[in-house]
Coordinates of C-alpha atoms in Angstrom, one line a residue:
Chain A
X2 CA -10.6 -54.3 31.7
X3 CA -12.5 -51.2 33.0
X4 CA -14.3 -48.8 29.7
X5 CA -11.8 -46.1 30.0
X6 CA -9.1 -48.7 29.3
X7 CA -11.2 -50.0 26.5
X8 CA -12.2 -46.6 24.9
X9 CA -8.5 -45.5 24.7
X10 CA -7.9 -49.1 22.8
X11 CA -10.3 -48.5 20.5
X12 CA -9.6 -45.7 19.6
X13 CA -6.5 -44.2 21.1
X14 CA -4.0 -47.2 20.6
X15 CA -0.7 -46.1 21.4
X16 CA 1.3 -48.8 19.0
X17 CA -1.5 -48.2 16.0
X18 CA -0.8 -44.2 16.1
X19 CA 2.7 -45.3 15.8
X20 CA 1.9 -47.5 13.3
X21 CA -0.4 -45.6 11.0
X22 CA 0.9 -42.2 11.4
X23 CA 3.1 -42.2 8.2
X24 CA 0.2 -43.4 6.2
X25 CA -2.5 -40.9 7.6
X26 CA 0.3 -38.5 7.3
X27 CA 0.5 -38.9 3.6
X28 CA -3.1 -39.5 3.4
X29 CA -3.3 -35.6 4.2
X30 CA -0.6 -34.4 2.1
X31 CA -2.8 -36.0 -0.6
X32 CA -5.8 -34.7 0.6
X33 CA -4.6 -30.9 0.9
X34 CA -3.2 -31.3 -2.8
X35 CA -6.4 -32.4 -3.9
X36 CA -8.6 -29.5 -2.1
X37 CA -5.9 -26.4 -3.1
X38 CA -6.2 -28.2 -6.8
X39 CA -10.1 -27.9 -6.8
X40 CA -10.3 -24.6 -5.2
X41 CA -8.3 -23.0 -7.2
X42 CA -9.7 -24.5 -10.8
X43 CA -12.7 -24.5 -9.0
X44 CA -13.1 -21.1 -7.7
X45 CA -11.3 -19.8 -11.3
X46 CA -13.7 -21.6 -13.3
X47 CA -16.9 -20.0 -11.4
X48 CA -15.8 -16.9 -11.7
X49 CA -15.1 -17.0 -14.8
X50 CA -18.7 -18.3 -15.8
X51 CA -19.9 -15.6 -13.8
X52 CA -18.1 -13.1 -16.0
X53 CA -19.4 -14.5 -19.0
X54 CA -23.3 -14.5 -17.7
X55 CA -22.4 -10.4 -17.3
X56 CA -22.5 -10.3 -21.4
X57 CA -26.1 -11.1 -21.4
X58 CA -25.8 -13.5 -24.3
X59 CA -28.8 -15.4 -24.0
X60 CA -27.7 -18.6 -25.5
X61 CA -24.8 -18.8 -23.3
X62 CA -26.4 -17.8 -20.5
X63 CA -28.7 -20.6 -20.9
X64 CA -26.6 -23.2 -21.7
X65 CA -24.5 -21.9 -18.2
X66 CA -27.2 -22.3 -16.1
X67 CA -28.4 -25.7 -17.5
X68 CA -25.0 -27.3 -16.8
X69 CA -24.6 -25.4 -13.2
X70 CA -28.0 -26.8 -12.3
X71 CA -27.1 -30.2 -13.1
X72 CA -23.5 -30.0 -11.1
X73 CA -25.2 -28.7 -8.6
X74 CA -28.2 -31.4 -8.2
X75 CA -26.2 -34.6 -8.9
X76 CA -24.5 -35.9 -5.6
X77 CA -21.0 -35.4 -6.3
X78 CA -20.4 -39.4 -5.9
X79 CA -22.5 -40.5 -8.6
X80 CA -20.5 -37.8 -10.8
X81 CA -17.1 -39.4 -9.4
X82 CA -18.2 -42.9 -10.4
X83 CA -19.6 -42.1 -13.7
X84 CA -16.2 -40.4 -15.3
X85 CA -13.9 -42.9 -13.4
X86 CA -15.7 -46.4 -14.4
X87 CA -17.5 -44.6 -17.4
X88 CA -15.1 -43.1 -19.4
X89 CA -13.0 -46.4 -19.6
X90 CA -15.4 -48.1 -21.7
X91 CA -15.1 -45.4 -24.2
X92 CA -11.1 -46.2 -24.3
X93 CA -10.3 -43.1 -22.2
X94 CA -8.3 -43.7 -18.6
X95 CA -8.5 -41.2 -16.2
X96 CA -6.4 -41.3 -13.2
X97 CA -7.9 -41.4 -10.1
X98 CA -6.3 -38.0 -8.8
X99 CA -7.4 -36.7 -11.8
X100 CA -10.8 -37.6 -11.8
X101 CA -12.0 -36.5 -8.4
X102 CA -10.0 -33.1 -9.3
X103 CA -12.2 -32.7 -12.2
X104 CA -15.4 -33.3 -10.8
X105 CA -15.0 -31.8 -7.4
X106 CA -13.6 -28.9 -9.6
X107 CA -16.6 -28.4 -12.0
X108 CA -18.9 -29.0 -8.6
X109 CA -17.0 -26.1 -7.0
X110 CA -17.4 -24.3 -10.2
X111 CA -21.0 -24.7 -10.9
X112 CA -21.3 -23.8 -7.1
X113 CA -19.2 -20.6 -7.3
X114 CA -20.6 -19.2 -10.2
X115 CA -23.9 -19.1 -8.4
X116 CA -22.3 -16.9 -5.4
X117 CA -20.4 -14.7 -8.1
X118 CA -23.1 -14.1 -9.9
X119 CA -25.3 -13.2 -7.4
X120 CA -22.3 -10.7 -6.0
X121 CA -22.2 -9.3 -9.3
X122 CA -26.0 -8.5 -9.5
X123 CA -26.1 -7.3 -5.9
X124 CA -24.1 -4.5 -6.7
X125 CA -26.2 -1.4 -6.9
X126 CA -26.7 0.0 -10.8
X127 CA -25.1 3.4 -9.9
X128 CA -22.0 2.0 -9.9
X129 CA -22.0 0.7 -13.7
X130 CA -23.8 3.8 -14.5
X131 CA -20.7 6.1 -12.6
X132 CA -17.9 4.4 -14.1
X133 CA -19.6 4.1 -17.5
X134 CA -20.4 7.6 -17.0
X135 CA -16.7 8.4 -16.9
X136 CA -15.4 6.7 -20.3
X137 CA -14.9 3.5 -18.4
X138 CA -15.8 0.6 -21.1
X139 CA -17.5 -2.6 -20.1
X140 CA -14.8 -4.7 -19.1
X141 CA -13.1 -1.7 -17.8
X142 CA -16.0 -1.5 -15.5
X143 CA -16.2 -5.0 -14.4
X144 CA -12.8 -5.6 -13.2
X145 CA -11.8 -2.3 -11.6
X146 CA -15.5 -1.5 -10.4
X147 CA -18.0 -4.3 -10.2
X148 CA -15.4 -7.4 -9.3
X149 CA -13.7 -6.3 -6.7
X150 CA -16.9 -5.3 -5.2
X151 CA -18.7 -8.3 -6.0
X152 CA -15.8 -10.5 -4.8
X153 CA -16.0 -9.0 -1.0
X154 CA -19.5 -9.9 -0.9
X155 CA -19.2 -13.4 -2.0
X156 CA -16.5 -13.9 0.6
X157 CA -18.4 -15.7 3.0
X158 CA -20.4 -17.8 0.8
X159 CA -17.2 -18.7 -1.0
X160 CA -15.5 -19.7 2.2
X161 CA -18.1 -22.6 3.1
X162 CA -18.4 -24.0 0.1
X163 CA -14.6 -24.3 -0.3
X164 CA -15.0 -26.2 2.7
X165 CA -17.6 -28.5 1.7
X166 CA -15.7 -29.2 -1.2
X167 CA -12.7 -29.7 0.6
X168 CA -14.5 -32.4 2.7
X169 CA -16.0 -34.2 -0.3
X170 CA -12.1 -35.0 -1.2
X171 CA -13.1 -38.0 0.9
X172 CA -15.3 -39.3 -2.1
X173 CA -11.3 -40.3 -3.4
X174 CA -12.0 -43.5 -1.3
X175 CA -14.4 -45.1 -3.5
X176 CA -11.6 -45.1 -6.4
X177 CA -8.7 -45.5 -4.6
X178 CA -7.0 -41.7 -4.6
X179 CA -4.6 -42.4 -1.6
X180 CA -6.7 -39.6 0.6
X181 CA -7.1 -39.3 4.4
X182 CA -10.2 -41.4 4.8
X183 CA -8.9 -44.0 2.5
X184 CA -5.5 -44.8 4.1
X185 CA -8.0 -44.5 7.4
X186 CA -10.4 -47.0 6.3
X187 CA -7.6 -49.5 5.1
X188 CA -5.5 -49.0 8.4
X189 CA -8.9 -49.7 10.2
X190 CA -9.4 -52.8 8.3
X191 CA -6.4 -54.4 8.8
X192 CA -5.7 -53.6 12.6
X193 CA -9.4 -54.5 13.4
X194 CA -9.4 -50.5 15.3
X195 CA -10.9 -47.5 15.0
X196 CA -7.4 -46.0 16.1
X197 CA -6.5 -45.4 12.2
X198 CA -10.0 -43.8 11.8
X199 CA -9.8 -41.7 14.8
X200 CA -6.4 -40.3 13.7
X201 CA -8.2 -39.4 10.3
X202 CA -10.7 -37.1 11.7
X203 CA -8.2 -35.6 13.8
X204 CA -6.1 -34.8 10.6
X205 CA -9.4 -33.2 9.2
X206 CA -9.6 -31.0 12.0
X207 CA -5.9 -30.0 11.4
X208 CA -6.7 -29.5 8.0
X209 CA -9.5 -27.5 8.6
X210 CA -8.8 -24.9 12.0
X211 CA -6.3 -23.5 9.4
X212 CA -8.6 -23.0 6.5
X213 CA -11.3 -21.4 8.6
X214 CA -8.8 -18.9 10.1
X215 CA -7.7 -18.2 6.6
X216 CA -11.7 -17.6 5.8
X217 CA -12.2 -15.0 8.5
X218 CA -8.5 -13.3 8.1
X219 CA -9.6 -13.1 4.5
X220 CA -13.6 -11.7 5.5
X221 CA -12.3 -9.0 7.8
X222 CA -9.1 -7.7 5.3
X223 CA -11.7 -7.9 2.3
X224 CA -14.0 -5.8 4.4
X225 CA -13.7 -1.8 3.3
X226 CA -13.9 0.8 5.7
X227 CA -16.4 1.1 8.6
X228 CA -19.5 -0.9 7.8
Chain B
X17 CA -20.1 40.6 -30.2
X18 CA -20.0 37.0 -31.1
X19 CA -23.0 34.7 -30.0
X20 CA -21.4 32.1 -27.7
X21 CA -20.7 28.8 -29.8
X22 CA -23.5 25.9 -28.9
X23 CA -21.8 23.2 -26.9
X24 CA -24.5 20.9 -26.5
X25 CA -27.3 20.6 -29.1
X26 CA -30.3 18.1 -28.8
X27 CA -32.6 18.1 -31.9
X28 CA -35.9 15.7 -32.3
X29 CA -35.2 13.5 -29.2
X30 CA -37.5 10.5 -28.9
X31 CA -37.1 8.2 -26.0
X32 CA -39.5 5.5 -25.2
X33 CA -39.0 2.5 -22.5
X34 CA -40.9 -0.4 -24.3
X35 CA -44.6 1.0 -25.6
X36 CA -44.5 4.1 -23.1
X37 CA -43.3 6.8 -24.5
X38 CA -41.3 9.3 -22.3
X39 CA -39.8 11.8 -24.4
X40 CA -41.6 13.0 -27.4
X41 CA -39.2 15.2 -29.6
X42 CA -37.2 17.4 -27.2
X43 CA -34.7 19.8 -29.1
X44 CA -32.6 21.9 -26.6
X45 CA -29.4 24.0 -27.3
X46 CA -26.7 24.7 -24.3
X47 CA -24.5 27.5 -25.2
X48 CA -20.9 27.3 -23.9
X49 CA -20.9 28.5 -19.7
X50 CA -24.8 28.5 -19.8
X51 CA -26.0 27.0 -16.7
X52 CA -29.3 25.2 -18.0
X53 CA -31.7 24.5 -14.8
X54 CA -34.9 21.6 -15.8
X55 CA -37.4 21.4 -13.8
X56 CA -41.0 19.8 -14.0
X57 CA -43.1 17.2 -11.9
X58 CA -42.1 13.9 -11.9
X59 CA -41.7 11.4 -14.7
X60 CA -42.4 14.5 -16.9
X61 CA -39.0 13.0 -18.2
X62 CA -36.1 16.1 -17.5
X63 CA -34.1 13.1 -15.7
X64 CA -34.4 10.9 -19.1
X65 CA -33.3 13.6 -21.4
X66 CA -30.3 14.1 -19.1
X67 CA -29.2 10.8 -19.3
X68 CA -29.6 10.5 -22.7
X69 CA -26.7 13.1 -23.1
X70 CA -23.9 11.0 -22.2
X71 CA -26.2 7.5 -23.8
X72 CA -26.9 6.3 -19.9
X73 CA -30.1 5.9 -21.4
X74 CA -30.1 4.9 -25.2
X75 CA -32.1 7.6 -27.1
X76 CA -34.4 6.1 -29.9
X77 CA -34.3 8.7 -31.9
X78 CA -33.2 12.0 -32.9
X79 CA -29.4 13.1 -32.8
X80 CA -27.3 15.0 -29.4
X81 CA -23.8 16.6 -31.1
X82 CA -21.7 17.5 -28.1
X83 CA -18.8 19.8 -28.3
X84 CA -19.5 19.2 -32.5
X85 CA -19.1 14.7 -32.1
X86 CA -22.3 13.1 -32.9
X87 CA -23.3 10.9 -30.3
X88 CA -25.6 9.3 -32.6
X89 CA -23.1 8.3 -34.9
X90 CA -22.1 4.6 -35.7
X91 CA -18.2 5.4 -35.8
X92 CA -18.4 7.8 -32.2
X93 CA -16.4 6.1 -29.7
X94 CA -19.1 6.6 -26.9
X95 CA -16.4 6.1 -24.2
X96 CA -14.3 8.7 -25.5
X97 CA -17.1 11.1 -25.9
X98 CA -17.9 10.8 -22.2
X99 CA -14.5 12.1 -21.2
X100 CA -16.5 15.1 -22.3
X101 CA -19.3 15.2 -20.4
X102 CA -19.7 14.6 -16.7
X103 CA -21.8 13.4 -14.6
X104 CA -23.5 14.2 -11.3
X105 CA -25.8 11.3 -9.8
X106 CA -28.5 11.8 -6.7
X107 CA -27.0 8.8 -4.9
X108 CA -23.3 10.0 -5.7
X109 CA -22.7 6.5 -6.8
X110 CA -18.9 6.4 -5.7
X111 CA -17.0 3.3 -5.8
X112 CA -16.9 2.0 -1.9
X113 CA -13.6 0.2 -1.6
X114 CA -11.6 2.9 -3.2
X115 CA -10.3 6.0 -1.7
X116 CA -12.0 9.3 -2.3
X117 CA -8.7 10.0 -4.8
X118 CA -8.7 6.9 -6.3
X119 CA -12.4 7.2 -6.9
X120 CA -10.9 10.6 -8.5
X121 CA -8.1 9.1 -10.8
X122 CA -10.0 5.7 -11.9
X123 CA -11.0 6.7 -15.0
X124 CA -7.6 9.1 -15.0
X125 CA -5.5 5.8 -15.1
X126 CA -7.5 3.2 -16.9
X127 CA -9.2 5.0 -19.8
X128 CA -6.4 8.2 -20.5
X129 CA -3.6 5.7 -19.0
X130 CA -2.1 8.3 -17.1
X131 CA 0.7 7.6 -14.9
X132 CA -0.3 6.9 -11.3
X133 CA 2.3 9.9 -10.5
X134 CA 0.5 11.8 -12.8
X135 CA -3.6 11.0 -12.4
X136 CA -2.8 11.7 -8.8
X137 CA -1.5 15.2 -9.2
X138 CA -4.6 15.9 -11.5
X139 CA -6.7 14.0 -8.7
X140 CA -5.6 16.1 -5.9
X141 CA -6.0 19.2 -7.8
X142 CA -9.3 17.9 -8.5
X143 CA -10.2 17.5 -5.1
X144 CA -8.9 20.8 -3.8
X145 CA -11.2 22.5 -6.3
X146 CA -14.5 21.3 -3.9
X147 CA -12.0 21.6 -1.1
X148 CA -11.6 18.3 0.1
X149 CA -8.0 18.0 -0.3
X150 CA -7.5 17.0 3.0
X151 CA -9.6 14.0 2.5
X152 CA -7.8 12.4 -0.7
X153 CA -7.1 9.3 1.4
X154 CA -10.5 8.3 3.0
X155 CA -13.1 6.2 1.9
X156 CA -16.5 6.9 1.1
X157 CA -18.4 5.5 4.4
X158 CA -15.6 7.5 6.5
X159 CA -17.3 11.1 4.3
X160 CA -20.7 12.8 4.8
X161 CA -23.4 13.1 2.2
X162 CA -21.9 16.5 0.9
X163 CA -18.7 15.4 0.9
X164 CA -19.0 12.5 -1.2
X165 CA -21.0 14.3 -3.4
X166 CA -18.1 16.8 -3.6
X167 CA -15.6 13.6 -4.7
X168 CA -18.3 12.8 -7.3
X169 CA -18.1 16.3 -9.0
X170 CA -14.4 16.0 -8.6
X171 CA -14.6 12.6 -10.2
X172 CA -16.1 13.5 -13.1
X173 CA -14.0 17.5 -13.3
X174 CA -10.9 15.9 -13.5
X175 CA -11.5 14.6 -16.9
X176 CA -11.7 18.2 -17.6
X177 CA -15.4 17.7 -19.6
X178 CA -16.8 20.3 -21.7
X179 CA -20.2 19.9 -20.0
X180 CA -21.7 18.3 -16.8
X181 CA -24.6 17.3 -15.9
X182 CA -26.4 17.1 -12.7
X183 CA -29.2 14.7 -11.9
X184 CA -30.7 15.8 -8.7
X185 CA -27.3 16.3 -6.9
X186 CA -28.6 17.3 -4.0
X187 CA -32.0 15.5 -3.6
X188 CA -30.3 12.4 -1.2
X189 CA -29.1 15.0 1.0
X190 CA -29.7 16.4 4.5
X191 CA -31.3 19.5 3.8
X192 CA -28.0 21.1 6.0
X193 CA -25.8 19.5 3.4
X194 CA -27.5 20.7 0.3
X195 CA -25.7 24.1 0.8
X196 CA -21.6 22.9 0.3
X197 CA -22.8 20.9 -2.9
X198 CA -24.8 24.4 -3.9
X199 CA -21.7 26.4 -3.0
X200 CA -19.3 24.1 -5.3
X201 CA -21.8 24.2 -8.0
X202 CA -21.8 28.3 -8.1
X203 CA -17.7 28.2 -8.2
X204 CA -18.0 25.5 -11.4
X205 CA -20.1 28.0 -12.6
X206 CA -18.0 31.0 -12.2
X207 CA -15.0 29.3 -13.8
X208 CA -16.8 29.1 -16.8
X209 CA -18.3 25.2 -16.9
X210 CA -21.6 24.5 -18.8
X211 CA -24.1 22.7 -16.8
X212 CA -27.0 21.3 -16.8
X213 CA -28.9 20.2 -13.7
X214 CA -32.0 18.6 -13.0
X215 CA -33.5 19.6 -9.2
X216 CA -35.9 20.9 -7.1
X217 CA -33.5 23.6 -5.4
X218 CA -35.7 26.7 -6.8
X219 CA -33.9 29.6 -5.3
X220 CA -30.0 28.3 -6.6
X221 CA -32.0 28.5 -10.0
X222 CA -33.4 31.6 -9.3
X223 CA -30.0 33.1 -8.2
X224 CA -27.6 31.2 -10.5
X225 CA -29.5 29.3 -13.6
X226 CA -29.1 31.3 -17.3
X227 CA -32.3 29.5 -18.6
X228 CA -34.9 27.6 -17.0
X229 CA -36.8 24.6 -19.0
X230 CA -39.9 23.4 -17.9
X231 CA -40.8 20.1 -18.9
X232 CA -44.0 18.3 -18.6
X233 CA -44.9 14.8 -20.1
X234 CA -42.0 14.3 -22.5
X235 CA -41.8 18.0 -24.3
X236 CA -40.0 21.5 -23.2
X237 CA -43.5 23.1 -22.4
X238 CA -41.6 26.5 -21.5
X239 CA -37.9 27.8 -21.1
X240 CA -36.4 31.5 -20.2
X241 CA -34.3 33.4 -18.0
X242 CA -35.2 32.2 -14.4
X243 CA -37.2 35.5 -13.4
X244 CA -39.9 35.1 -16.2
X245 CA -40.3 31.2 -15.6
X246 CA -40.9 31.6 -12.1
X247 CA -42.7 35.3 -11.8
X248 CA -44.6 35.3 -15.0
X249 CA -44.9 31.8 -16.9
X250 CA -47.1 31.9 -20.1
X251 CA -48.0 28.7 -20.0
X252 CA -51.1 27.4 -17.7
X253 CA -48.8 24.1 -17.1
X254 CA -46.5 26.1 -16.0
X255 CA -48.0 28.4 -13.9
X256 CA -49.6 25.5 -11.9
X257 CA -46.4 24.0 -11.3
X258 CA -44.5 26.7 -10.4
X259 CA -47.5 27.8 -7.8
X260 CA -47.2 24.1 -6.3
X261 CA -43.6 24.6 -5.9
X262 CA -44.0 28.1 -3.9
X263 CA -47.1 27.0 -1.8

């Protein structure tokens, strides 16, 4: 057996694609459900945080940026196995879909609001000053002038960590959400291959050329004007 | 004759940003169509007084009655009492990812709650009065400095206020631009609008300003028609000023 021969059966094998297609298939139907559920709880979440740091209420904003911190310094794994084998114990089951929904949602969140708010503060003074200026009250001002300014900004930022959010959907494995790299892993275990495996990563690059398009389309139609 | 009616009145004005004090008791009176010209050095505190008039800046004390509402007062609706009074910045401060009409009819459609059919009219009208009709559909980036200045008076004219005020409108421009923004603010003043401006552009005072106030460390050191303020100023403060200006 020559090493071409033996590369393509480890990890091109024409009757394990066959085989584990259905599974890998569903794999990233589950996995795409999962990363559209976090992004957009995520993504709302953040934002809304971000909104509420605007009123300047210390408390609140204190108590926001203590939690964000923490979301954003624990590894999102040790979060996914803390609520899924910790909140049992206390009598209350989680499904597994649920769980990693919640958790990659809040690390989205805690994530976004850090972009959002930093979009909100990058735009210039003037601009609160001109719509106040004009009878424009406080919330008038943030969604027609600050928002929609601050929200082009933060389109970049945004787009990445969706992705890195969307890959950490993987973390399903550990407690059995159904996921791309978990019907990967099992198919690899039982046919002794990497075929299952290499069909997994391929479906995360599906999944992903998409989303990146979608991330630039979105940069360039969120951009105003000539820069 | 009847003396014009006061539109603006300022009495006892105390404004201070944490243990520096910057205004100390300013009282000032704008009748109706006076064009009011401030001038003094900087952080002599004309630009603080000016945006105290619409509570961009919160006073700390003393009372401004515009168009007879109390400012001051607990039950004023501030936001309606700005409808009344617009406002003129140095960096024209218009919004960047909205036409120059809607930057016109924001405030038309989401504080009056005009109908879009409606603010628009008013906005285009708006915009022909600093004749820029033609350029009701581009942004700000796609305008010069004077032109975008001219949206931002439009802005703040189509609310129809009883007062505007101008903080340096022409200090973050080319000094070929400063002229259209000039121009638009002698028509303003020949259709009757009371203004008061805060800049450096001595001979438009000389030429168009009813009443000139100096102001020098928080106070109203010296006011008058233009020709006595900058000819023959009483005050020594005054004087020196006015010679650094004409060096």
């Amino acid at each position: 057996m020559d090493g071409w021969s033996r590369f393509t059966d480890t990890f091109f094998k024409p009757e394990l694609i066959e085989r584990y297609l259905p599974s890998i298939a569903s794999g990233l139907v589950v996995t795409v459900e999962i990363a559209l559920a976090v992004i957009v709880t995520g993504l709302t979440l953040g934002l809304l945080l971000a909104v509420v740091r605007t009123f300047r209420v210390s408390v609140l904003s204190f108590v926001i940026v203590i939690v964000v911190d923490a979301f954003r310094a624990l590894p999102p794994l040790v979060l996914v196995l803390i609520v899924f084998f910790g909140l049992p114990n206390v009598g209350i089951n989680v499904p597994s879909f649920a769980v990693l929904w919640i958790v990659l949602s809040f690390v989205l969140a805690a994530f976004a609001e850090e972009i959002f708010w930093a979009g909100i503060l990058s735009v210039p003074k003037g601009q609160w000053e001109a719509a106040r200026s004009t009878g424009l009250g406080f919330l008038g001002t943030l969604t027609h002038v600050i928002l929609p300014q601050a929200i082009r900004l933060t389109v970049p930022p945004i787009t990445n960590r969706a992705l890195a959010i969307t890959k950490n959907t993987a973390l399903g494995t550990v407690i059995g959400v159904p996921e791309i790299l978990n019907q990967a892993s099992t198919g690899q275990s039982f046919a002794g291959n990497a075929t299952p495996m290499m069909m997994g990563a391929i479906a995360y690059v599906l999944l992903f050329i998409p989303v990146v398009i979608l991330g630039r389309w979105i940069e360039t139609r969120f951009a105003w004007g000539r820069a | 004759m009847t003396v014009p009616p006061s539109i603006l009145q300022i009495r006892g004005l105390h404004k201070s940003f944490g243990s520096i004090e910057i205004l100390h008791g300013v009282d000032l009176s704008v009748k109706e169509q006076e064009l009011i010209f401030l001038i003094g050095p900087s952080g002599s505190g004309k630009s603080t007084l000016l945006r105290c008039c619409n509570r961009l800046e919160e006073p700390s004390s003393g009372s401004i009655i515009v168009d007879g509402i109390d400012l001051m007062a607990r039950n004023t609706d501030i936001n309606a009492v700005r409808q009344l009074i617009g406002m003129v910045f140095q960096s024209f401060n218009l919004y960047p990812h909205m036409t120059a009409l809607s930057n016109v009819t924001l405030a038309l459609r989401k504080v009056l709650r005009k109908p879009r059919k409606e603010a628009e009219e008013i906005g285009h009208r708006a915009l022909a009065r600093v004749n820029l009709a033609e350029k009701a559909g581009a942004y700000p980036n796609e305008l010069s400095g004077g032109q975008q200045q001219r949206v931002a008076i439009a802005r703040a004219l189509a609310l129809e206020p009883k007062v505007m005020l101008f903080d340096e409108p022409t200090s973050a421009l080319d000094p070929e631009l400063v002229g259209e923004i000039l121009e638009t603010m002698r028509e303003l003043k020949e259709s009757g609008m009371t203004m008061l401006v805060v800049s450096h552009e001595m001979r438009f005072a000389r030429d168009a300003a009813d009443r000139v106030i100096f102001m020098d460390h928080g106070v109203i050191v010296e006011e008058g028609p233009p020709e006595k303020i900058f000819t023959s100023p009483t005050e020594a403060r005054t004087r020196s000023f006015i010679e650094k200006l004409t060096r």
